[in-house]
Amino acid sequence: MSTEVLGIDHLGLTVGDLEASLGFFIGCLGWEKFGGNPEYPSVYVTNGHAKITLWQRVEEGAGFDRKANIGLHHTALKVADENALLRLFQQIKAWPGVTVEFAPELSGSGPKKHFMILEPGGTRLEFSYDPR
């Protein structure tokens, strides 16, 4: 069994009403807002154990589109270190049916590094290493 994937880093959910979803997570569940990106537009929430990014749906669409679909945006899996991230990328990109969205790169201005793929069944997965 592989021990390079340590667990879920965060879940990204595309929502139909960002403010209503934020209100639910904060007001109903007692989570806290810890950031976001108004240009993307998104809000980051946490309960101190789990993290979720809420993305605003912008338009209707067919197939996966981060701006159009309600529900799971992607699942992010945490890895132990940068070498594990690079090893996993090499392994995953060679797997039949995998589509690489982007290779390992800094997330924003870093220091976190990540890559994103569509696994053969079409689910969007992120693998990330954060040295902080």
Short mmCIF file of N, CA and C in Angstrom, two decimals:
data_model
loop_
_atom_site.label_atom_id
_atom_site.label_comp_id
_atom_site.label_asym_id
_atom_site.label_seq_id
_atom_site.Cartn_x
_atom_site.Cartn_y
_atom_site.Cartn_z
N MET A 1 0.85 -1.18 0.00
CA MET A 1 0.00 0.00 0.00
C MET A 1 0.89 1.24 0.00
N SER A 2 0.56 2.20 -0.85
CA SER A 2 1.32 3.44 -0.95
C SER A 2 1.09 4.31 0.29
N THR A 3 2.14 4.88 0.81
CA THR A 3 2.03 5.80 1.95
C THR A 3 2.34 7.23 1.55
N GLU A 4 2.47 7.49 0.23
CA GLU A 4 2.78 8.84 -0.21
C GLU A 4 1.59 9.78 -0.14
N VAL A 5 0.39 9.25 -0.30
CA VAL A 5 -0.81 10.07 -0.15
C VAL A 5 -1.22 10.00 1.31
N LEU A 6 -1.23 11.17 1.97
CA LEU A 6 -1.46 11.23 3.42
C LEU A 6 -2.91 11.47 3.80
N GLY A 7 -3.69 11.96 2.87
CA GLY A 7 -5.07 12.25 3.19
C GLY A 7 -5.61 13.34 2.28
N ILE A 8 -6.75 13.87 2.61
CA ILE A 8 -7.36 14.93 1.81
C ILE A 8 -6.86 16.28 2.31
N ASP A 9 -6.33 17.09 1.40
CA ASP A 9 -5.88 18.43 1.73
C ASP A 9 -7.06 19.38 1.84
N HIS A 10 -7.92 19.41 0.82
CA HIS A 10 -9.15 20.19 0.85
C HIS A 10 -10.07 19.70 -0.24
N LEU A 11 -11.33 20.07 -0.16
CA LEU A 11 -12.29 19.80 -1.23
C LEU A 11 -12.69 21.13 -1.85
N GLY A 12 -12.81 21.16 -3.16
CA GLY A 12 -13.28 22.34 -3.87
C GLY A 12 -14.66 22.08 -4.42
N LEU A 13 -15.61 22.88 -4.05
CA LEU A 13 -17.00 22.70 -4.49
C LEU A 13 -17.46 23.92 -5.28
N THR A 14 -17.96 23.69 -6.49
CA THR A 14 -18.57 24.76 -7.26
C THR A 14 -20.01 24.89 -6.79
N VAL A 15 -20.41 26.09 -6.45
CA VAL A 15 -21.73 26.33 -5.87
C VAL A 15 -22.50 27.34 -6.72
N GLY A 16 -23.82 27.28 -6.63
CA GLY A 16 -24.67 28.17 -7.40
C GLY A 16 -24.80 29.57 -6.81
N ASP A 17 -24.59 29.69 -5.50
CA ASP A 17 -24.71 30.99 -4.82
C ASP A 17 -23.63 31.03 -3.75
N LEU A 18 -22.53 31.70 -4.06
CA LEU A 18 -21.38 31.72 -3.16
C LEU A 18 -21.72 32.29 -1.79
N GLU A 19 -22.45 33.37 -1.76
CA GLU A 19 -22.79 33.99 -0.48
C GLU A 19 -23.69 33.09 0.37
N ALA A 20 -24.64 32.43 -0.27
CA ALA A 20 -25.53 31.52 0.46
C ALA A 20 -24.75 30.32 1.02
N SER A 21 -23.84 29.78 0.22
CA SER A 21 -23.03 28.66 0.69
C SER A 21 -22.10 29.09 1.82
N LEU A 22 -21.48 30.25 1.67
CA LEU A 22 -20.63 30.78 2.73
C LEU A 22 -21.43 30.97 4.01
N GLY A 23 -22.63 31.51 3.88
CA GLY A 23 -23.50 31.68 5.05
C GLY A 23 -23.82 30.37 5.73
N PHE A 24 -24.05 29.31 4.96
CA PHE A 24 -24.32 28.00 5.53
C PHE A 24 -23.11 27.47 6.30
N PHE A 25 -21.94 27.51 5.69
CA PHE A 25 -20.75 26.97 6.36
C PHE A 25 -20.41 27.76 7.63
N ILE A 26 -20.55 29.08 7.58
CA ILE A 26 -20.22 29.90 8.74
C ILE A 26 -21.36 29.90 9.76
N GLY A 27 -22.55 30.21 9.29
CA GLY A 27 -23.69 30.36 10.20
C GLY A 27 -24.23 29.05 10.74
N CYS A 28 -24.41 28.08 9.88
CA CYS A 28 -25.01 26.81 10.29
C CYS A 28 -23.98 25.87 10.91
N LEU A 29 -22.83 25.73 10.24
CA LEU A 29 -21.83 24.76 10.70
C LEU A 29 -20.78 25.33 11.64
N GLY A 30 -20.69 26.65 11.73
CA GLY A 30 -19.72 27.26 12.63
C GLY A 30 -18.30 27.28 12.10
N TRP A 31 -18.13 27.10 10.78
CA TRP A 31 -16.80 27.15 10.18
C TRP A 31 -16.35 28.61 10.10
N GLU A 32 -15.08 28.82 9.74
CA GLU A 32 -14.53 30.17 9.61
C GLU A 32 -14.01 30.38 8.20
N LYS A 33 -14.14 31.61 7.72
CA LYS A 33 -13.55 32.00 6.44
C LYS A 33 -12.07 32.29 6.69
N PHE A 34 -11.19 31.73 5.83
CA PHE A 34 -9.76 32.00 6.00
C PHE A 34 -9.10 32.51 4.73
N GLY A 35 -9.89 32.97 3.80
CA GLY A 35 -9.34 33.54 2.57
C GLY A 35 -10.28 33.34 1.41
N GLY A 36 -9.75 33.59 0.24
CA GLY A 36 -10.52 33.45 -0.98
C GLY A 36 -9.85 34.22 -2.10
N ASN A 37 -10.48 34.20 -3.25
CA ASN A 37 -9.95 34.90 -4.41
C ASN A 37 -11.13 35.51 -5.16
N PRO A 38 -11.35 36.83 -5.01
CA PRO A 38 -12.49 37.46 -5.65
C PRO A 38 -12.43 37.42 -7.18
N GLU A 39 -11.24 37.26 -7.76
CA GLU A 39 -11.11 37.21 -9.21
C GLU A 39 -11.53 35.86 -9.76
N TYR A 40 -11.53 34.79 -8.92
CA TYR A 40 -11.77 33.44 -9.43
C TYR A 40 -13.23 33.02 -9.38
N PRO A 41 -14.24 33.60 -8.79
CA PRO A 41 -14.36 34.01 -7.40
C PRO A 41 -14.54 32.80 -6.48
N SER A 42 -13.91 32.89 -5.32
CA SER A 42 -13.94 31.78 -4.37
C SER A 42 -13.78 32.27 -2.95
N VAL A 43 -14.17 31.40 -2.01
CA VAL A 43 -14.00 31.65 -0.58
C VAL A 43 -13.49 30.36 0.04
N TYR A 44 -12.54 30.46 0.97
CA TYR A 44 -11.98 29.30 1.66
C TYR A 44 -12.53 29.26 3.08
N VAL A 45 -13.02 28.08 3.47
CA VAL A 45 -13.57 27.91 4.81
C VAL A 45 -12.93 26.70 5.48
N THR A 46 -12.90 26.73 6.83
CA THR A 46 -12.33 25.63 7.59
C THR A 46 -13.03 25.48 8.92
N ASN A 47 -12.96 24.28 9.45
CA ASN A 47 -13.41 24.04 10.82
C ASN A 47 -12.22 23.74 11.72
N GLY A 48 -11.02 23.99 11.22
CA GLY A 48 -9.80 23.70 11.97
C GLY A 48 -9.24 22.32 11.67
N HIS A 49 -10.04 21.47 11.05
CA HIS A 49 -9.61 20.13 10.67
C HIS A 49 -9.72 19.91 9.17
N ALA A 50 -10.80 20.37 8.59
CA ALA A 50 -11.05 20.22 7.15
C ALA A 50 -11.08 21.59 6.50
N LYS A 51 -10.73 21.62 5.22
CA LYS A 51 -10.77 22.86 4.45
C LYS A 51 -11.59 22.62 3.18
N ILE A 52 -12.42 23.60 2.85
CA ILE A 52 -13.21 23.54 1.63
C ILE A 52 -13.11 24.87 0.91
N THR A 53 -12.89 24.80 -0.40
CA THR A 53 -12.95 25.98 -1.24
C THR A 53 -14.31 25.98 -1.92
N LEU A 54 -15.01 27.09 -1.79
CA LEU A 54 -16.30 27.28 -2.45
C LEU A 54 -16.08 28.18 -3.66
N TRP A 55 -16.43 27.67 -4.85
CA TRP A 55 -16.25 28.40 -6.10
C TRP A 55 -17.62 28.84 -6.61
N GLN A 56 -17.74 30.06 -7.07
CA GLN A 56 -18.99 30.56 -7.62
C GLN A 56 -19.20 30.04 -9.03
N ARG A 57 -20.33 29.37 -9.26
CA ARG A 57 -20.70 28.99 -10.63
C ARG A 57 -21.00 30.27 -11.40
N VAL A 58 -20.45 30.38 -12.59
CA VAL A 58 -20.61 31.59 -13.39
C VAL A 58 -21.62 31.39 -14.51
N GLU A 59 -21.60 30.23 -15.15
CA GLU A 59 -22.49 30.01 -16.29
C GLU A 59 -22.88 28.54 -16.38
N GLU A 60 -23.96 28.26 -17.07
CA GLU A 60 -24.40 26.89 -17.30
C GLU A 60 -23.47 26.25 -18.32
N GLY A 61 -23.28 24.93 -18.25
CA GLY A 61 -22.42 24.26 -19.21
C GLY A 61 -22.58 22.76 -19.16
N ALA A 62 -22.07 22.10 -20.16
CA ALA A 62 -22.09 20.64 -20.22
C ALA A 62 -20.71 20.12 -19.91
N GLY A 63 -20.61 18.95 -19.28
CA GLY A 63 -19.32 18.41 -18.90
C GLY A 63 -18.74 19.20 -17.75
N PHE A 64 -17.55 18.84 -17.29
CA PHE A 64 -16.97 19.55 -16.16
C PHE A 64 -16.49 20.92 -16.60
N ASP A 65 -16.88 21.92 -15.85
CA ASP A 65 -16.42 23.29 -16.04
C ASP A 65 -16.48 23.94 -14.67
N ARG A 66 -15.34 24.36 -14.16
CA ARG A 66 -15.29 24.90 -12.80
C ARG A 66 -16.21 26.09 -12.61
N LYS A 67 -16.60 26.75 -13.70
CA LYS A 67 -17.49 27.92 -13.61
C LYS A 67 -18.95 27.56 -13.78
N ALA A 68 -19.24 26.29 -14.12
CA ALA A 68 -20.61 25.97 -14.49
C ALA A 68 -21.26 24.88 -13.64
N ASN A 69 -20.50 23.98 -13.05
CA ASN A 69 -21.10 22.81 -12.42
C ASN A 69 -21.23 22.95 -10.91
N ILE A 70 -22.36 22.51 -10.39
CA ILE A 70 -22.59 22.43 -8.96
C ILE A 70 -21.98 21.13 -8.46
N GLY A 71 -21.41 21.13 -7.27
CA GLY A 71 -20.91 19.90 -6.68
C GLY A 71 -19.39 19.89 -6.60
N LEU A 72 -18.86 18.69 -6.64
CA LEU A 72 -17.43 18.51 -6.42
C LEU A 72 -16.61 19.14 -7.53
N HIS A 73 -15.74 20.07 -7.18
CA HIS A 73 -14.83 20.76 -8.09
C HIS A 73 -13.60 19.90 -8.30
N HIS A 74 -13.02 19.43 -7.21
CA HIS A 74 -11.89 18.50 -7.24
C HIS A 74 -11.63 18.00 -5.83
N THR A 75 -10.88 16.94 -5.74
CA THR A 75 -10.40 16.46 -4.45
C THR A 75 -8.90 16.64 -4.43
N ALA A 76 -8.37 17.25 -3.38
CA ALA A 76 -6.93 17.48 -3.26
C ALA A 76 -6.36 16.51 -2.24
N LEU A 77 -5.34 15.80 -2.65
CA LEU A 77 -4.70 14.81 -1.79
C LEU A 77 -3.32 15.30 -1.40
N LYS A 78 -3.05 15.25 -0.12
CA LYS A 78 -1.80 15.74 0.45
C LYS A 78 -0.72 14.68 0.35
N VAL A 79 0.50 15.08 -0.04
CA VAL A 79 1.63 14.16 -0.07
C VAL A 79 2.71 14.63 0.89
N ALA A 80 3.61 13.72 1.24
CA ALA A 80 4.58 13.94 2.32
C ALA A 80 5.64 14.99 2.01
N ASP A 81 6.12 15.05 0.78
CA ASP A 81 7.20 15.98 0.46
C ASP A 81 7.24 16.23 -1.05
N GLU A 82 8.12 17.13 -1.46
CA GLU A 82 8.20 17.50 -2.87
C GLU A 82 8.64 16.32 -3.74
N ASN A 83 9.56 15.51 -3.25
CA ASN A 83 10.00 14.34 -4.01
C ASN A 83 8.84 13.38 -4.25
N ALA A 84 7.99 13.18 -3.25
CA ALA A 84 6.82 12.32 -3.41
C ALA A 84 5.88 12.91 -4.46
N LEU A 85 5.72 14.23 -4.45
CA LEU A 85 4.87 14.89 -5.44
C LEU A 85 5.39 14.62 -6.85
N LEU A 86 6.69 14.77 -7.04
CA LEU A 86 7.28 14.56 -8.35
C LEU A 86 7.21 13.09 -8.79
N ARG A 87 7.45 12.18 -7.85
CA ARG A 87 7.34 10.74 -8.15
C ARG A 87 5.91 10.38 -8.55
N LEU A 88 4.97 10.86 -7.78
CA LEU A 88 3.57 10.58 -8.09
C LEU A 88 3.17 11.13 -9.45
N PHE A 89 3.65 12.33 -9.77
CA PHE A 89 3.31 12.91 -11.07
C PHE A 89 3.80 12.01 -12.20
N GLN A 90 5.04 11.55 -12.10
CA GLN A 90 5.58 10.67 -13.13
C GLN A 90 4.76 9.39 -13.26
N GLN A 91 4.38 8.83 -12.14
CA GLN A 91 3.59 7.60 -12.13
C GLN A 91 2.20 7.83 -12.69
N ILE A 92 1.56 8.90 -12.25
CA ILE A 92 0.17 9.17 -12.63
C ILE A 92 0.05 9.57 -14.09
N LYS A 93 0.97 10.41 -14.58
CA LYS A 93 0.83 10.87 -15.98
C LYS A 93 0.99 9.72 -16.97
N ALA A 94 1.65 8.63 -16.55
CA ALA A 94 1.85 7.48 -17.43
C ALA A 94 0.68 6.50 -17.38
N TRP A 95 -0.24 6.69 -16.45
CA TRP A 95 -1.36 5.75 -16.29
C TRP A 95 -2.34 5.93 -17.45
N PRO A 96 -2.81 4.84 -18.07
CA PRO A 96 -3.75 4.95 -19.20
C PRO A 96 -5.02 5.71 -18.82
N GLY A 97 -5.40 6.62 -19.70
CA GLY A 97 -6.64 7.36 -19.52
C GLY A 97 -6.53 8.61 -18.67
N VAL A 98 -5.36 8.89 -18.09
CA VAL A 98 -5.18 10.10 -17.27
C VAL A 98 -4.94 11.30 -18.19
N THR A 99 -5.62 12.39 -17.90
CA THR A 99 -5.38 13.66 -18.59
C THR A 99 -4.73 14.61 -17.59
N VAL A 100 -3.56 15.13 -17.94
CA VAL A 100 -2.87 16.08 -17.07
C VAL A 100 -3.39 17.48 -17.37
N GLU A 101 -3.95 18.13 -16.35
CA GLU A 101 -4.40 19.52 -16.51
C GLU A 101 -3.20 20.45 -16.40
N PHE A 102 -2.36 20.24 -15.37
CA PHE A 102 -1.08 20.94 -15.29
C PHE A 102 -0.11 20.13 -14.45
N ALA A 103 1.17 20.27 -14.80
CA ALA A 103 2.26 19.57 -14.12
C ALA A 103 2.57 20.27 -12.80
N PRO A 104 3.42 19.68 -11.95
CA PRO A 104 3.75 20.32 -10.68
C PRO A 104 4.23 21.76 -10.86
N GLU A 105 3.61 22.63 -10.07
CA GLU A 105 3.93 24.06 -10.11
C GLU A 105 3.57 24.66 -8.77
N LEU A 106 4.02 25.90 -8.55
CA LEU A 106 3.63 26.61 -7.34
C LEU A 106 2.13 26.86 -7.35
N SER A 107 1.53 26.76 -6.21
CA SER A 107 0.14 27.14 -6.04
C SER A 107 0.14 28.62 -5.66
N GLY A 108 -0.36 29.46 -6.54
CA GLY A 108 -0.28 30.90 -6.31
C GLY A 108 1.18 31.32 -6.26
N SER A 109 1.55 32.01 -5.19
CA SER A 109 2.93 32.47 -5.04
C SER A 109 3.76 31.49 -4.22
N GLY A 110 3.20 30.31 -3.91
CA GLY A 110 3.95 29.29 -3.17
C GLY A 110 3.92 29.55 -1.68
N PRO A 111 4.59 28.76 -0.90
CA PRO A 111 5.54 27.71 -1.27
C PRO A 111 4.88 26.38 -1.63
N LYS A 112 3.55 26.30 -1.47
CA LYS A 112 2.85 25.06 -1.80
C LYS A 112 3.04 24.75 -3.28
N LYS A 113 3.22 23.46 -3.59
CA LYS A 113 3.32 22.99 -4.97
C LYS A 113 2.24 21.95 -5.20
N HIS A 114 1.74 21.92 -6.43
CA HIS A 114 0.65 20.99 -6.73
C HIS A 114 0.60 20.67 -8.21
N PHE A 115 -0.18 19.63 -8.55
CA PHE A 115 -0.53 19.35 -9.94
C PHE A 115 -1.97 18.86 -9.97
N MET A 116 -2.58 18.97 -11.17
CA MET A 116 -3.99 18.62 -11.31
C MET A 116 -4.15 17.69 -12.50
N ILE A 117 -5.01 16.68 -12.32
CA ILE A 117 -5.29 15.71 -13.37
C ILE A 117 -6.78 15.41 -13.44
N LEU A 118 -7.18 14.79 -14.52
CA LEU A 118 -8.47 14.09 -14.59
C LEU A 118 -8.12 12.62 -14.61
N GLU A 119 -8.61 11.88 -13.63
CA GLU A 119 -8.36 10.44 -13.63
C GLU A 119 -9.20 9.80 -14.73
N PRO A 120 -8.97 8.55 -15.07
CA PRO A 120 -9.66 7.96 -16.22
C PRO A 120 -11.18 8.05 -16.20
N GLY A 121 -11.78 8.09 -15.04
CA GLY A 121 -13.23 8.22 -14.95
C GLY A 121 -13.72 9.64 -15.04
N GLY A 122 -12.81 10.62 -15.15
CA GLY A 122 -13.20 12.01 -15.34
C GLY A 122 -13.21 12.87 -14.09
N THR A 123 -12.88 12.30 -12.93
CA THR A 123 -12.87 13.09 -11.69
C THR A 123 -11.59 13.90 -11.62
N ARG A 124 -11.72 15.15 -11.24
CA ARG A 124 -10.60 16.06 -11.13
C ARG A 124 -9.91 15.85 -9.78
N LEU A 125 -8.61 15.56 -9.81
CA LEU A 125 -7.82 15.35 -8.60
C LEU A 125 -6.62 16.27 -8.58
N GLU A 126 -6.34 16.81 -7.41
CA GLU A 126 -5.15 17.62 -7.18
C GLU A 126 -4.27 16.86 -6.18
N PHE A 127 -2.98 16.90 -6.41
CA PHE A 127 -2.01 16.35 -5.47
C PHE A 127 -1.13 17.52 -5.03
N SER A 128 -0.94 17.67 -3.72
CA SER A 128 -0.23 18.85 -3.25
C SER A 128 0.72 18.55 -2.11
N TYR A 129 1.76 19.37 -2.06
CA TYR A 129 2.73 19.34 -0.97
C TYR A 129 2.89 20.77 -0.47
N ASP A 130 2.74 20.95 0.81
CA ASP A 130 2.89 22.27 1.42
C ASP A 130 3.93 22.17 2.52
N PRO A 131 5.10 22.79 2.33
CA PRO A 131 6.17 22.68 3.33
C PRO A 131 5.92 23.46 4.61
N ARG A 132 4.85 24.25 4.65
CA ARG A 132 4.60 25.07 5.85
C ARG A 132 4.16 24.21 6.96
#
